[in-house]
PDB file of C-alpha atoms in Angstrom:
ATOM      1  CA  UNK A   1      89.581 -54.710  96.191  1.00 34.00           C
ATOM      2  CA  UNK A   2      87.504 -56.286  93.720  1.00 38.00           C
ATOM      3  CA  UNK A   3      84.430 -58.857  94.177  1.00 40.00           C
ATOM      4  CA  UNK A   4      84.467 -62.755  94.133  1.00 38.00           C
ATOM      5  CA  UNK A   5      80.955 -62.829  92.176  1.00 39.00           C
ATOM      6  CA  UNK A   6      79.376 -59.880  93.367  1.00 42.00           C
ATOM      7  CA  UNK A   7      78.720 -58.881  96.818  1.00 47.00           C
ATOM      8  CA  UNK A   8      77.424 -62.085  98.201  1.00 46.00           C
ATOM      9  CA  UNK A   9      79.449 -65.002  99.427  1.00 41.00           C
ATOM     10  CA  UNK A  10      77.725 -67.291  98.341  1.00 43.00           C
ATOM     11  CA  UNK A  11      77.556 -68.195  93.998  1.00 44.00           C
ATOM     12  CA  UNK A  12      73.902 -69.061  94.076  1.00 45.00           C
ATOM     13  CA  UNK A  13      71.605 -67.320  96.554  1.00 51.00           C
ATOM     14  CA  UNK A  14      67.895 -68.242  96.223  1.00 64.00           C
ATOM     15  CA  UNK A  15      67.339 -68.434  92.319  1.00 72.00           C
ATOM     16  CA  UNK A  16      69.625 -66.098  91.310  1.00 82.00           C
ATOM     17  CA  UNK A  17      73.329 -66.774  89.763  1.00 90.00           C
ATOM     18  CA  UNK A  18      75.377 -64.077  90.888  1.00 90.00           C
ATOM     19  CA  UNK A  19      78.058 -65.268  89.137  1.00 92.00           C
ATOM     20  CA  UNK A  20      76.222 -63.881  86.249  1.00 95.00           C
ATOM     21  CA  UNK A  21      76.589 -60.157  87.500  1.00 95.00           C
ATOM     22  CA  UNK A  22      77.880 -57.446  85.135  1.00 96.00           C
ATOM     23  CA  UNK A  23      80.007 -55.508  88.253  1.00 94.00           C
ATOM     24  CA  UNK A  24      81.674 -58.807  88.904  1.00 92.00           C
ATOM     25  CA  UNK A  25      85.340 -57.775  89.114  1.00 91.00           C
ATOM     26  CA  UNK A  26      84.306 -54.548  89.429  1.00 90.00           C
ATOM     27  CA  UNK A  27      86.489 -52.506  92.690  1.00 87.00           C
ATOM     28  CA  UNK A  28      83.563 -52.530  95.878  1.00 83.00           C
ATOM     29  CA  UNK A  29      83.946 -48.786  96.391  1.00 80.00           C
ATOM     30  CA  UNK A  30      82.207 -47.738  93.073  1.00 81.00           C
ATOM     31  CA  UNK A  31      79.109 -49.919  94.715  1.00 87.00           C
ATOM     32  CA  UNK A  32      79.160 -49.025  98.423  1.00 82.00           C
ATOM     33  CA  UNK A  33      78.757 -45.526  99.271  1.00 69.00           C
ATOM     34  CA  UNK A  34      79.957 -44.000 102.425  1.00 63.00           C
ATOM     35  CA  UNK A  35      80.371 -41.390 104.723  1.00 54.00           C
ATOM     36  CA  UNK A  36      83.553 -41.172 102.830  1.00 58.00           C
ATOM     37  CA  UNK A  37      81.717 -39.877  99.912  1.00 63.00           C
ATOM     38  CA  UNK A  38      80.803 -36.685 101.404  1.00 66.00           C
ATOM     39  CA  UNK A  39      84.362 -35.740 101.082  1.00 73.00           C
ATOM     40  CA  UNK A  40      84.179 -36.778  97.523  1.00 76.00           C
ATOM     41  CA  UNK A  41      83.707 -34.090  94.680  1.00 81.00           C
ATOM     42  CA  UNK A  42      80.358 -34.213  93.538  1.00 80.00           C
ATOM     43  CA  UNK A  43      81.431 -34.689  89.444  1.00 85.00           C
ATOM     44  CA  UNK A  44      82.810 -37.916  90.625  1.00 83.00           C
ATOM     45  CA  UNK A  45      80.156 -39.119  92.673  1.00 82.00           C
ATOM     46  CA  UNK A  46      78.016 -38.370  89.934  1.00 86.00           C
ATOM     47  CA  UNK A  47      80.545 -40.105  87.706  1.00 88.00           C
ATOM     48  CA  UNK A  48      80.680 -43.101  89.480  1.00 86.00           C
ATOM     49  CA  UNK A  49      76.711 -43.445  89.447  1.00 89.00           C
ATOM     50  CA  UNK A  50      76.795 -43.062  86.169  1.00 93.00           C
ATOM     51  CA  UNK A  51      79.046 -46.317  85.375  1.00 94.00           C
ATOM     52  CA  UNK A  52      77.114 -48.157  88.267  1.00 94.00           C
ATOM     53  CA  UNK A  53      73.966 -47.640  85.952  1.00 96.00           C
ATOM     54  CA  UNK A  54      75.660 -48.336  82.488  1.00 97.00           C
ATOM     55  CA  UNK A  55      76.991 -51.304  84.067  1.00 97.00           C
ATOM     56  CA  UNK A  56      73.976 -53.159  85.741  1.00 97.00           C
ATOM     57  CA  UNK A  57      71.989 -51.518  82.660  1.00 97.00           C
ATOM     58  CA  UNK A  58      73.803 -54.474  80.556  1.00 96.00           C
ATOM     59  CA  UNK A  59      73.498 -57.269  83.633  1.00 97.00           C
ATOM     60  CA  UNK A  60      71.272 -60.247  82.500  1.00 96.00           C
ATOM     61  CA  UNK A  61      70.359 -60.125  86.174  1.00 96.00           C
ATOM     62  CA  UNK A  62      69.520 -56.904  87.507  1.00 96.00           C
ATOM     63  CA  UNK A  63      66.295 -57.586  87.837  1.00 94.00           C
ATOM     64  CA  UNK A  64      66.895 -60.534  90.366  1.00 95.00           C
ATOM     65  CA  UNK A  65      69.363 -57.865  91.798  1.00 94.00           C
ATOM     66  CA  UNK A  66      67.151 -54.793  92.421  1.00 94.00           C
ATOM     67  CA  UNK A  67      64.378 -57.525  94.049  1.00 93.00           C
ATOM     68  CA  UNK A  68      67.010 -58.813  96.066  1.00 92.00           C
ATOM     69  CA  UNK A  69      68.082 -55.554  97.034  1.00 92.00           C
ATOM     70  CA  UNK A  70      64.668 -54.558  97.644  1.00 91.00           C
ATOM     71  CA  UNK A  71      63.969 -57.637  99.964  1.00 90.00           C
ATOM     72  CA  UNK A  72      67.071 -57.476 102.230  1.00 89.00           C
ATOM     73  CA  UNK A  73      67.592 -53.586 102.574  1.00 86.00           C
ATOM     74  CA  UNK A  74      70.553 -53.443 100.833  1.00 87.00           C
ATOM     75  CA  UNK A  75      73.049 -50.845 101.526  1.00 85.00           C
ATOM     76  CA  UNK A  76      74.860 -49.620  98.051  1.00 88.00           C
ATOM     77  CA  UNK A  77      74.052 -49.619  94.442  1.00 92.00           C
ATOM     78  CA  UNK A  78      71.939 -52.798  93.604  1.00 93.00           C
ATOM     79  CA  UNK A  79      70.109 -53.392  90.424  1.00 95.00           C
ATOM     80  CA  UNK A  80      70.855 -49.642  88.551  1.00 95.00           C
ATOM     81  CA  UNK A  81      69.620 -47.959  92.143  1.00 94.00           C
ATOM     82  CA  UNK A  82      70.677 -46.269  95.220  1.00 90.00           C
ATOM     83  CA  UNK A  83      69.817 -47.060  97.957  1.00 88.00           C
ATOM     84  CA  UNK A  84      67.592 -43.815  98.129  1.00 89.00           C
ATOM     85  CA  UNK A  85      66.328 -44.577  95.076  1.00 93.00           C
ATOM     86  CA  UNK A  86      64.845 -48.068  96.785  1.00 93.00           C
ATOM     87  CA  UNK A  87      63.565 -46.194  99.588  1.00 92.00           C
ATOM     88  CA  UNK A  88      61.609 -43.900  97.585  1.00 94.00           C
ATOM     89  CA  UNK A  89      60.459 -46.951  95.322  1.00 94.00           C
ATOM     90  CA  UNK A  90      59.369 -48.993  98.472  1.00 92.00           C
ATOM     91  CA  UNK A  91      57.370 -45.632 100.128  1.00 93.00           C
ATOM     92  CA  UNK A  92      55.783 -45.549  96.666  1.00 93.00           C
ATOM     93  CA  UNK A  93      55.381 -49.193  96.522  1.00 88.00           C
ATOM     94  CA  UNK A  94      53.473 -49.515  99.691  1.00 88.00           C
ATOM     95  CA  UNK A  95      50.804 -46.153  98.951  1.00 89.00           C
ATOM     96  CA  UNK A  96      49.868 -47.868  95.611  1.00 85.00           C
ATOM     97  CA  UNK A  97      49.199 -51.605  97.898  1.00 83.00           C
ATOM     98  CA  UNK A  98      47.490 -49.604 100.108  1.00 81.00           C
ATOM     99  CA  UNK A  99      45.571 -47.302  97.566  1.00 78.00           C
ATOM    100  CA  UNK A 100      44.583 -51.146  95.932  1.00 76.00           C
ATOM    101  CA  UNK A 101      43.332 -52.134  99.404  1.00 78.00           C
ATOM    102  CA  UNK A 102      41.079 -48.716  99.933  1.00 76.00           C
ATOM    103  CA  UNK A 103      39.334 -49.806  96.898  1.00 76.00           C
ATOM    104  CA  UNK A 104      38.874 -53.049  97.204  1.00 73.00           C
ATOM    105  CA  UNK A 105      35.208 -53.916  97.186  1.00 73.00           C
ATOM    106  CA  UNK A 106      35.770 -56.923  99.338  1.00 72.00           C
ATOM    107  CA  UNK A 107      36.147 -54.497 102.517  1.00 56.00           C
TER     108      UNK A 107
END
Protein backbone atom coordinates (compact mmCIF):
# COMPACT_ATOMS: atom_id res chain seq x y z
CA UNK A 1 0.00 0.00 0.00
CA UNK A 2 1.57 3.14 -0.77
CA UNK A 3 0.27 6.91 -0.13
CA UNK A 4 -1.69 9.26 -2.54
CA UNK A 5 0.40 12.44 -1.23
CA UNK A 6 1.10 11.54 2.13
CA UNK A 7 -1.24 10.56 4.76
CA UNK A 8 -3.88 13.14 4.29
CA UNK A 9 -6.67 13.09 1.79
CA UNK A 10 -6.69 16.05 1.00
CA UNK A 11 -3.44 17.81 -1.45
CA UNK A 12 -3.47 21.07 0.41
CA UNK A 13 -4.39 21.12 4.10
CA UNK A 14 -4.09 24.56 5.78
CA UNK A 15 -0.80 26.07 4.21
CA UNK A 16 0.95 23.18 3.69
CA UNK A 17 1.44 21.19 0.17
CA UNK A 18 1.59 17.72 1.01
CA UNK A 19 2.12 16.87 -2.26
CA UNK A 20 5.52 18.12 -1.57
CA UNK A 21 6.31 15.27 1.03
CA UNK A 22 9.53 13.24 0.75
CA UNK A 23 7.59 9.68 2.00
CA UNK A 24 5.14 10.27 -0.77
CA UNK A 25 5.01 6.83 -2.41
CA UNK A 26 6.52 5.56 0.36
CA UNK A 27 4.51 1.86 1.71
CA UNK A 28 2.17 3.28 5.06
CA UNK A 29 3.60 0.59 7.32
CA UNK A 30 7.18 2.09 7.54
CA UNK A 31 5.08 5.34 8.97
CA UNK A 32 2.38 3.83 11.21
CA UNK A 33 3.49 1.79 13.99
CA UNK A 34 1.44 -0.83 15.60
CA UNK A 35 0.76 -3.30 17.99
CA UNK A 36 2.06 -5.36 15.19
CA UNK A 37 5.45 -4.04 15.80
CA UNK A 38 5.93 -5.66 19.02
CA UNK A 39 6.22 -8.84 17.15
CA UNK A 40 8.74 -7.18 14.99
CA UNK A 41 12.59 -7.75 15.60
CA UNK A 42 13.93 -4.87 17.16
CA UNK A 43 17.03 -4.37 14.28
CA UNK A 44 14.20 -3.74 11.98
CA UNK A 45 12.19 -1.52 13.91
CA UNK A 46 15.18 0.32 14.47
CA UNK A 47 15.86 0.03 10.75
CA UNK A 48 12.80 1.31 9.67
CA UNK A 49 13.17 4.52 12.00
CA UNK A 50 16.14 5.04 10.66
CA UNK A 51 14.86 5.52 6.86
CA UNK A 52 11.72 7.38 8.33
CA UNK A 53 14.36 10.01 9.60
CA UNK A 54 16.73 10.02 6.48
CA UNK A 55 13.69 10.43 4.55
CA UNK A 56 11.72 13.42 6.15
CA UNK A 57 15.44 14.68 6.99
CA UNK A 58 15.48 15.64 3.05
CA UNK A 59 11.48 16.80 2.98
CA UNK A 60 11.21 20.58 2.08
CA UNK A 61 8.27 20.27 4.45
CA UNK A 62 8.89 18.61 7.57
CA UNK A 63 8.69 21.37 9.39
CA UNK A 64 4.95 22.08 8.38
CA UNK A 65 4.78 18.24 9.08
CA UNK A 66 6.11 17.88 12.66
CA UNK A 67 3.69 21.23 13.54
CA UNK A 68 0.98 19.53 12.00
CA UNK A 69 1.68 16.49 13.74
CA UNK A 70 2.12 18.31 16.83
CA UNK A 71 -1.34 20.13 16.49
CA UNK A 72 -3.59 17.13 15.64
CA UNK A 73 -1.96 14.28 17.82
CA UNK A 74 -0.80 12.40 15.19
CA UNK A 75 -0.39 8.77 15.48
CA UNK A 76 2.95 7.52 13.44
CA UNK A 77 6.13 9.03 12.29
CA UNK A 78 5.49 12.77 11.33
CA UNK A 79 8.13 15.30 10.68
CA UNK A 80 11.54 12.92 11.60
CA UNK A 81 9.51 11.93 15.09
CA UNK A 82 7.62 9.34 16.86
CA UNK A 83 5.00 9.79 18.21
CA UNK A 84 6.81 9.44 21.69
CA UNK A 85 9.18 11.62 20.63
CA UNK A 86 6.14 14.44 20.26
CA UNK A 87 4.88 13.56 23.52
CA UNK A 88 8.01 14.14 25.24
CA UNK A 89 8.53 17.42 23.08
CA UNK A 90 4.95 18.70 24.01
CA UNK A 91 5.52 17.75 28.11
CA UNK A 92 8.71 19.76 27.57
CA UNK A 93 7.03 22.31 25.55
CA UNK A 94 4.42 23.16 28.06
CA UNK A 95 7.12 23.30 31.48
CA UNK A 96 9.20 25.89 29.49
CA UNK A 97 5.44 28.09 28.71
CA UNK A 98 4.81 27.61 32.06
CA UNK A 99 8.39 28.29 33.51
CA UNK A 100 7.95 31.78 31.05
CA UNK A 101 4.66 32.46 32.87
CA UNK A 102 6.25 31.94 36.65
CA UNK A 103 8.50 34.68 35.70
CA UNK A 104 6.65 36.92 34.17
CA UNK A 105 6.70 40.21 36.00
CA UNK A 106 3.26 41.09 34.81
CA UNK A 107 1.75 38.53 37.52
Amino acid sequence: MTRAYHRRDDAGSGDVNWRLAACKGEPLENWFFSEAWGSRPAREIRYSIRHCRSVCAQCPIQRACLRSAMENDEYGFWGGTTRGERLELRKRLRERQQERIALCPCG
